[in-house]
Amino acid sequence: ERLDAVLYEQERGGDLEGALAAYQAIEADILAMDLEPGQPGHADQQKVLAYTLLRQGNILRQLDREDEALALAERELAAARASGDPLTEARTAFSYGTSLIASGRTEVGLEKLERARALFEAGEGRQFRQGLGWYWIIRADLGQAGYVPAGPPEIKEFANRALALLEPIENWAGVARAYAARAKAREAMGDAAGAAQDRAEEQRFNAMVGNRGGD
């Protein structure tokens, strides 16, 4: 509940430094539990710790503090493995891969992203679909930024896959990002009308992000 409150009230509200400090305080409380492997609650502790570190890493990347994000990702990966939870491991591989690519280690970063994709595809339920949808968004973003080879038609297809996964589960933040990626691809393909329509959709869904159903 504390993590969700920080996510919606501070991180999504643009108070990145405040959110980072709040996540760090939550991390300190989690570590204060001082649970050893094999003790009741240890796996759950590591699962929540991994997610707390994931949220910190996301903010650090937005603040262009890539070295810190990468160092944090190593701890996040250890916590995810200790949790024994496939969804936590998938999210961590996704986060770690993003940090590696942003720091210039593209090849190994893509390997982590593909590991995340495999785990998301193997799971069932809303959270796994959400993770897979965001995988396609990141692939579109990486192509547009020139980190990996991908032309506008391929990027458009990545965005389409993200939309097919995220619209049914009402993940409005992801839907807005997917429309933004598709708009850029359509623009590059000379489809000005389609790009304008997608940008309008991006704005519409961005306005809905405040709804907690669209996390």
PDB file of C-alpha atoms in Angstrom:
ATOM      1  CA  GLU A   1       0.000   0.000   0.000  1.00  0.00           C
ATOM      2  CA  ARG A   2       2.838   2.392   0.779  1.00  0.00           C
ATOM      3  CA  LEU A   3       4.532   1.613  -2.532  1.00  0.00           C
ATOM      4  CA  ASP A   4       1.310   2.206  -4.455  1.00  0.00           C
ATOM      5  CA  ALA A   5       0.730   5.499  -2.649  1.00  0.00           C
ATOM      6  CA  VAL A   6       4.197   6.752  -3.622  1.00  0.00           C
ATOM      7  CA  LEU A   7       3.758   5.550  -7.205  1.00  0.00           C
ATOM      8  CA  TYR A   8       0.456   7.339  -7.778  1.00  0.00           C
ATOM      9  CA  GLU A   9       0.852  10.397  -5.585  1.00  0.00           C
ATOM     10  CA  GLN A  10       4.522  11.268  -6.106  1.00  0.00           C
ATOM     11  CA  GLU A  11       6.205   9.359  -8.945  1.00  0.00           C
ATOM     12  CA  ARG A  12       3.286   9.701 -11.386  1.00  0.00           C
ATOM     13  CA  GLY A  13       2.792  13.267 -10.163  1.00  0.00           C
ATOM     14  CA  GLY A  14       6.311  14.216 -11.270  1.00  0.00           C
ATOM     15  CA  ASP A  15       7.913  14.501  -7.810  1.00  0.00           C
ATOM     16  CA  LEU A  16      10.761  12.154  -8.704  1.00  0.00           C
ATOM     17  CA  GLU A  17      13.174  13.148  -5.952  1.00  0.00           C
ATOM     18  CA  GLY A  18      10.438  12.920  -3.326  1.00  0.00           C
ATOM     19  CA  ALA A  19       9.335   9.531  -4.646  1.00  0.00           C
ATOM     20  CA  LEU A  20      12.916   8.248  -4.634  1.00  0.00           C
ATOM     21  CA  ALA A  21      13.355   9.270  -0.995  1.00  0.00           C
ATOM     22  CA  ALA A  22      10.050   7.616  -0.081  1.00  0.00           C
ATOM     23  CA  TYR A  23      11.017   4.372  -1.817  1.00  0.00           C
ATOM     24  CA  GLN A  24      14.360   4.403  -0.021  1.00  0.00           C
ATOM     25  CA  ALA A  25      12.563   4.780   3.316  1.00  0.00           C
ATOM     26  CA  ILE A  26      10.351   1.790   2.463  1.00  0.00           C
ATOM     27  CA  GLU A  27      13.445  -0.193   1.507  1.00  0.00           C
ATOM     28  CA  ALA A  28      14.988   0.557   4.910  1.00  0.00           C
ATOM     29  CA  ASP A  29      11.854  -0.711   6.671  1.00  0.00           C
ATOM     30  CA  ILE A  30      11.859  -3.897   4.577  1.00  0.00           C
ATOM     31  CA  LEU A  31      15.517  -4.595   5.383  1.00  0.00           C
ATOM     32  CA  ALA A  32      14.891  -3.890   9.082  1.00  0.00           C
ATOM     33  CA  MET A  33      12.797  -7.084   9.182  1.00  0.00           C
ATOM     34  CA  ASP A  34      16.144  -8.944   9.081  1.00  0.00           C
ATOM     35  CA  LEU A  35      14.748 -12.262   7.838  1.00  0.00           C
ATOM     36  CA  GLU A  36      17.087 -15.093   6.909  1.00  0.00           C
ATOM     37  CA  PRO A  37      16.614 -17.488   3.953  1.00  0.00           C
ATOM     38  CA  GLY A  38      14.281 -20.276   4.939  1.00  0.00           C
ATOM     39  CA  GLN A  39      12.513 -18.245   7.596  1.00  0.00           C
ATOM     40  CA  PRO A  40       8.760 -17.644   7.206  1.00  0.00           C
ATOM     41  CA  GLY A  41       8.200 -14.444   5.264  1.00  0.00           C
ATOM     42  CA  HIS A  42      11.687 -14.261   3.717  1.00  0.00           C
ATOM     43  CA  ALA A  43      10.507 -14.965   0.150  1.00  0.00           C
ATOM     44  CA  ASP A  44       7.757 -12.343   0.442  1.00  0.00           C
ATOM     45  CA  GLN A  45      10.224  -9.857   1.892  1.00  0.00           C
ATOM     46  CA  GLN A  46      12.561 -10.357  -1.069  1.00  0.00           C
ATOM     47  CA  LYS A  47       9.675 -10.036  -3.526  1.00  0.00           C
ATOM     48  CA  VAL A  48       8.635  -6.645  -2.128  1.00  0.00           C
ATOM     49  CA  LEU A  49      12.279  -5.556  -1.849  1.00  0.00           C
ATOM     50  CA  ALA A  50      12.833  -6.352  -5.528  1.00  0.00           C
ATOM     51  CA  TYR A  51       9.812  -4.265  -6.505  1.00  0.00           C
ATOM     52  CA  THR A  52      10.957  -1.378  -4.295  1.00  0.00           C
ATOM     53  CA  LEU A  53      14.375  -1.426  -5.973  1.00  0.00           C
ATOM     54  CA  LEU A  54      12.705  -1.632  -9.393  1.00  0.00           C
ATOM     55  CA  ARG A  55      10.769   1.570  -8.702  1.00  0.00           C
ATOM     56  CA  GLN A  56      13.954   3.290  -7.531  1.00  0.00           C
ATOM     57  CA  GLY A  57      15.796   2.205 -10.661  1.00  0.00           C
ATOM     58  CA  ASN A  58      13.016   3.553 -12.857  1.00  0.00           C
ATOM     59  CA  ILE A  59      13.322   6.962 -11.224  1.00  0.00           C
ATOM     60  CA  LEU A  60      17.126   6.977 -11.391  1.00  0.00           C
ATOM     61  CA  ARG A  61      16.961   6.347 -15.142  1.00  0.00           C
ATOM     62  CA  GLN A  62      14.524   9.248 -15.539  1.00  0.00           C
ATOM     63  CA  LEU A  63      16.995  11.423 -13.614  1.00  0.00           C
ATOM     64  CA  ASP A  64      19.831  10.289 -15.945  1.00  0.00           C
ATOM     65  CA  ARG A  65      21.618   8.591 -13.038  1.00  0.00           C
ATOM     66  CA  GLU A  66      22.306   5.472 -15.049  1.00  0.00           C
ATOM     67  CA  ASP A  67      25.309   4.227 -13.053  1.00  0.00           C
ATOM     68  CA  GLU A  68      23.267   4.250  -9.852  1.00  0.00           C
ATOM     69  CA  ALA A  69      20.378   2.507 -11.579  1.00  0.00           C
ATOM     70  CA  LEU A  70      22.691  -0.208 -12.869  1.00  0.00           C
ATOM     71  CA  ALA A  71      24.229  -0.807  -9.440  1.00  0.00           C
ATOM     72  CA  LEU A  72      20.758  -1.021  -7.932  1.00  0.00           C
ATOM     73  CA  ALA A  73      19.722  -3.542 -10.600  1.00  0.00           C
ATOM     74  CA  GLU A  74      22.298  -6.032  -9.308  1.00  0.00           C
ATOM     75  CA  ARG A  75      20.653  -5.950  -5.869  1.00  0.00           C
ATOM     76  CA  GLU A  76      17.207  -6.122  -7.444  1.00  0.00           C
ATOM     77  CA  LEU A  77      18.201  -9.246  -9.370  1.00  0.00           C
ATOM     78  CA  ALA A  78      19.478 -10.946  -6.207  1.00  0.00           C
ATOM     79  CA  ALA A  79      16.228 -10.156  -4.360  1.00  0.00           C
ATOM     80  CA  ALA A  80      14.105 -11.387  -7.276  1.00  0.00           C
ATOM     81  CA  ARG A  81      15.940 -14.699  -7.372  1.00  0.00           C
ATOM     82  CA  ALA A  82      15.599 -15.086  -3.613  1.00  0.00           C
ATOM     83  CA  SER A  83      11.856 -14.505  -3.886  1.00  0.00           C
ATOM     84  CA  GLY A  84      11.379 -17.523  -6.163  1.00  0.00           C
ATOM     85  CA  ASP A  85       8.540 -15.682  -7.918  1.00  0.00           C
ATOM     86  CA  PRO A  86       8.450 -15.822 -11.766  1.00  0.00           C
ATOM     87  CA  LEU A  87       6.698 -12.450 -12.124  1.00  0.00           C
ATOM     88  CA  THR A  88       9.229 -10.735  -9.872  1.00  0.00           C
ATOM     89  CA  GLU A  89      12.097 -12.313 -11.817  1.00  0.00           C
ATOM     90  CA  ALA A  90      10.524 -11.221 -15.113  1.00  0.00           C
ATOM     91  CA  ARG A  91      10.107  -7.637 -13.944  1.00  0.00           C
ATOM     92  CA  THR A  92      13.667  -7.568 -12.669  1.00  0.00           C
ATOM     93  CA  ALA A  93      15.104  -8.935 -15.914  1.00  0.00           C
ATOM     94  CA  PHE A  94      13.125  -6.256 -17.742  1.00  0.00           C
ATOM     95  CA  SER A  95      14.395  -3.481 -15.461  1.00  0.00           C
ATOM     96  CA  TYR A  96      17.962  -4.753 -15.525  1.00  0.00           C
ATOM     97  CA  GLY A  97      17.956  -5.048 -19.300  1.00  0.00           C
ATOM     98  CA  THR A  98      16.730  -1.480 -19.661  1.00  0.00           C
ATOM     99  CA  SER A  99      19.476  -0.201 -17.349  1.00  0.00           C
ATOM    100  CA  LEU A 100      22.158  -2.143 -19.212  1.00  0.00           C
ATOM    101  CA  ILE A 101      21.059  -0.787 -22.594  1.00  0.00           C
ATOM    102  CA  ALA A 102      20.894   2.771 -21.257  1.00  0.00           C
ATOM    103  CA  SER A 103      24.473   2.383 -19.979  1.00  0.00           C
ATOM    104  CA  GLY A 104      25.694   1.259 -23.399  1.00  0.00           C
ATOM    105  CA  ARG A 105      25.774  -2.509 -22.791  1.00  0.00           C
ATOM    106  CA  THR A 106      23.217  -3.190 -25.502  1.00  0.00           C
ATOM    107  CA  GLU A 107      23.927  -6.847 -26.265  1.00  0.00           C
ATOM    108  CA  VAL A 108      23.697  -8.136 -22.703  1.00  0.00           C
ATOM    109  CA  GLY A 109      20.795  -5.784 -22.045  1.00  0.00           C
ATOM    110  CA  LEU A 110      18.834  -7.289 -24.930  1.00  0.00           C
ATOM    111  CA  GLU A 111      19.538 -10.756 -23.542  1.00  0.00           C
ATOM    112  CA  LYS A 112      17.921  -9.705 -20.243  1.00  0.00           C
ATOM    113  CA  LEU A 113      14.931  -8.245 -22.087  1.00  0.00           C
ATOM    114  CA  GLU A 114      14.442 -11.477 -24.005  1.00  0.00           C
ATOM    115  CA  ARG A 115      14.604 -13.415 -20.732  1.00  0.00           C
ATOM    116  CA  ALA A 116      11.885 -11.113 -19.395  1.00  0.00           C
ATOM    117  CA  ARG A 117       9.807 -11.652 -22.517  1.00  0.00           C
ATOM    118  CA  ALA A 118      10.008 -15.439 -22.141  1.00  0.00           C
ATOM    119  CA  LEU A 119       8.928 -15.259 -18.497  1.00  0.00           C
ATOM    120  CA  PHE A 120       6.052 -12.882 -19.257  1.00  0.00           C
ATOM    121  CA  GLU A 121       4.861 -15.111 -22.100  1.00  0.00           C
ATOM    122  CA  ALA A 122       4.995 -18.214 -19.902  1.00  0.00           C
ATOM    123  CA  GLY A 123       2.855 -16.697 -17.151  1.00  0.00           C
ATOM    124  CA  GLU A 124      -0.873 -16.171 -16.925  1.00  0.00           C
ATOM    125  CA  GLY A 125      -2.937 -13.252 -15.700  1.00  0.00           C
ATOM    126  CA  ARG A 126      -3.073  -9.481 -15.903  1.00  0.00           C
ATOM    127  CA  GLN A 127       0.398  -8.734 -14.527  1.00  0.00           C
ATOM    128  CA  PHE A 128       2.133 -11.024 -17.014  1.00  0.00           C
ATOM    129  CA  ARG A 129       0.156  -9.501 -19.919  1.00  0.00           C
ATOM    130  CA  GLN A 130       1.049  -6.039 -18.668  1.00  0.00           C
ATOM    131  CA  GLY A 131       4.743  -6.914 -18.534  1.00  0.00           C
ATOM    132  CA  LEU A 132       4.675  -8.337 -22.046  1.00  0.00           C
ATOM    133  CA  GLY A 133       2.878  -5.241 -23.323  1.00  0.00           C
ATOM    134  CA  TRP A 134       5.576  -3.015 -21.859  1.00  0.00           C
ATOM    135  CA  TYR A 135       8.253  -5.241 -23.389  1.00  0.00           C
ATOM    136  CA  TRP A 136       6.884  -4.344 -26.842  1.00  0.00           C
ATOM    137  CA  ILE A 137       6.773  -0.657 -25.924  1.00  0.00           C
ATOM    138  CA  ILE A 138      10.424  -0.736 -24.916  1.00  0.00           C
ATOM    139  CA  ARG A 139      11.335  -2.549 -28.130  1.00  0.00           C
ATOM    140  CA  ALA A 140       9.590   0.233 -30.063  1.00  0.00           C
ATOM    141  CA  ASP A 141      11.375   2.920 -28.037  1.00  0.00           C
ATOM    142  CA  LEU A 142      14.763   1.245 -28.511  1.00  0.00           C
ATOM    143  CA  GLY A 143      14.201   1.082 -32.261  1.00  0.00           C
ATOM    144  CA  GLN A 144      13.227   4.738 -32.464  1.00  0.00           C
ATOM    145  CA  ALA A 145      16.222   5.760 -30.365  1.00  0.00           C
ATOM    146  CA  GLY A 146      18.583   3.788 -32.599  1.00  0.00           C
ATOM    147  CA  TYR A 147      19.728   1.353 -29.909  1.00  0.00           C
ATOM    148  CA  VAL A 148      18.605  -1.613 -32.026  1.00  0.00           C
ATOM    149  CA  PRO A 149      17.885  -1.914 -35.774  1.00  0.00           C
ATOM    150  CA  ALA A 150      14.158  -1.437 -36.419  1.00  0.00           C
ATOM    151  CA  GLY A 151      12.455   0.466 -39.212  1.00  0.00           C
ATOM    152  CA  PRO A 152       9.155   2.372 -38.895  1.00  0.00           C
ATOM    153  CA  PRO A 153       6.992  -0.573 -40.112  1.00  0.00           C
ATOM    154  CA  GLU A 154       8.554  -2.861 -37.503  1.00  0.00           C
ATOM    155  CA  ILE A 155       8.163  -0.249 -34.768  1.00  0.00           C
ATOM    156  CA  LYS A 156       4.524   0.190 -35.756  1.00  0.00           C
ATOM    157  CA  GLU A 157       4.029  -3.559 -35.351  1.00  0.00           C
ATOM    158  CA  PHE A 158       5.663  -3.472 -31.899  1.00  0.00           C
ATOM    159  CA  ALA A 159       3.213  -0.731 -30.881  1.00  0.00           C
ATOM    160  CA  ASN A 160       0.291  -2.725 -32.272  1.00  0.00           C
ATOM    161  CA  ARG A 161       1.305  -5.736 -30.170  1.00  0.00           C
ATOM    162  CA  ALA A 162       1.523  -3.548 -27.073  1.00  0.00           C
ATOM    163  CA  LEU A 163      -1.934  -2.106 -27.717  1.00  0.00           C
ATOM    164  CA  ALA A 164      -3.445  -5.560 -28.225  1.00  0.00           C
ATOM    165  CA  LEU A 165      -2.152  -6.601 -24.799  1.00  0.00           C
ATOM    166  CA  LEU A 166      -2.678  -3.418 -22.790  1.00  0.00           C
ATOM    167  CA  GLU A 167      -6.016  -2.015 -23.959  1.00  0.00           C
ATOM    168  CA  PRO A 168      -8.058  -5.035 -22.764  1.00  0.00           C
ATOM    169  CA  ILE A 169      -6.544  -4.781 -19.261  1.00  0.00           C
ATOM    170  CA  GLU A 170      -6.953  -0.977 -19.186  1.00  0.00           C
ATOM    171  CA  ASN A 171      -3.285  -0.185 -18.645  1.00  0.00           C
ATOM    172  CA  TRP A 172      -3.722   3.416 -19.732  1.00  0.00           C
ATOM    173  CA  ALA A 173      -0.124   4.534 -19.155  1.00  0.00           C
ATOM    174  CA  GLY A 174       1.111   1.788 -21.457  1.00  0.00           C
ATOM    175  CA  VAL A 175      -1.630   2.421 -24.005  1.00  0.00           C
ATOM    176  CA  ALA A 176      -0.657   6.093 -24.175  1.00  0.00           C
ATOM    177  CA  ARG A 177       3.020   5.174 -24.669  1.00  0.00           C
ATOM    178  CA  ALA A 178       2.129   2.684 -27.398  1.00  0.00           C
ATOM    179  CA  TYR A 179       0.092   5.273 -29.285  1.00  0.00           C
ATOM    180  CA  ALA A 180       2.999   7.719 -28.980  1.00  0.00           C
ATOM    181  CA  ALA A 181       5.392   5.157 -30.464  1.00  0.00           C
ATOM    182  CA  ARG A 182       2.984   4.308 -33.277  1.00  0.00           C
ATOM    183  CA  ALA A 183       2.446   7.987 -34.059  1.00  0.00           C
ATOM    184  CA  LYS A 184       6.178   8.478 -34.583  1.00  0.00           C
ATOM    185  CA  ALA A 185       6.369   5.388 -36.776  1.00  0.00           C
ATOM    186  CA  ARG A 186       3.415   6.487 -38.892  1.00  0.00           C
ATOM    187  CA  GLU A 187       4.879   9.948 -39.241  1.00  0.00           C
ATOM    188  CA  ALA A 188       8.160   8.446 -40.481  1.00  0.00           C
ATOM    189  CA  MET A 189       6.159   6.365 -42.967  1.00  0.00           C
ATOM    190  CA  GLY A 190       4.461   9.474 -44.363  1.00  0.00           C
ATOM    191  CA  ASP A 191       1.072   8.748 -42.791  1.00  0.00           C
ATOM    192  CA  ALA A 192       0.401  12.197 -41.332  1.00  0.00           C
ATOM    193  CA  ALA A 193      -3.315  11.590 -40.781  1.00  0.00           C
ATOM    194  CA  GLY A 194      -2.695   8.316 -38.949  1.00  0.00           C
ATOM    195  CA  ALA A 195       0.011   9.939 -36.823  1.00  0.00           C
ATOM    196  CA  ALA A 196      -2.317  12.787 -35.850  1.00  0.00           C
ATOM    197  CA  GLN A 197      -5.020  10.314 -34.876  1.00  0.00           C
ATOM    198  CA  ASP A 198      -2.582   8.352 -32.724  1.00  0.00           C
ATOM    199  CA  ARG A 199      -1.351  11.515 -31.001  1.00  0.00           C
ATOM    200  CA  ALA A 200      -4.942  12.401 -30.147  1.00  0.00           C
ATOM    201  CA  GLU A 201      -5.376   8.929 -28.648  1.00  0.00           C
ATOM    202  CA  GLU A 202      -2.125   9.348 -26.718  1.00  0.00           C
ATOM    203  CA  GLN A 203      -3.449  12.546 -25.130  1.00  0.00           C
ATOM    204  CA  ARG A 204      -6.806  10.943 -24.351  1.00  0.00           C
ATOM    205  CA  PHE A 205      -5.277   7.997 -22.536  1.00  0.00           C
ATOM    206  CA  ASN A 206      -2.694  10.128 -20.765  1.00  0.00           C
ATOM    207  CA  ALA A 207      -5.607  11.999 -19.223  1.00  0.00           C
ATOM    208  CA  MET A 208      -6.862   8.667 -17.861  1.00  0.00           C
ATOM    209  CA  VAL A 209      -3.586   7.637 -16.214  1.00  0.00           C
ATOM    210  CA  GLY A 210      -4.727   9.054 -12.875  1.00  0.00           C
ATOM    211  CA  ASN A 211      -7.225   6.214 -12.690  1.00  0.00           C
ATOM    212  CA  ARG A 212      -5.544   3.518 -10.582  1.00  0.00           C
ATOM    213  CA  GLY A 213      -6.982   0.862 -12.823  1.00  0.00           C
ATOM    214  CA  GLY A 214      -4.512   1.995 -15.463  1.00  0.00           C
ATOM    215  CA  ASP A 215      -1.251   1.438 -13.602  1.00  0.00           C
TER     216      ASP A 215
END
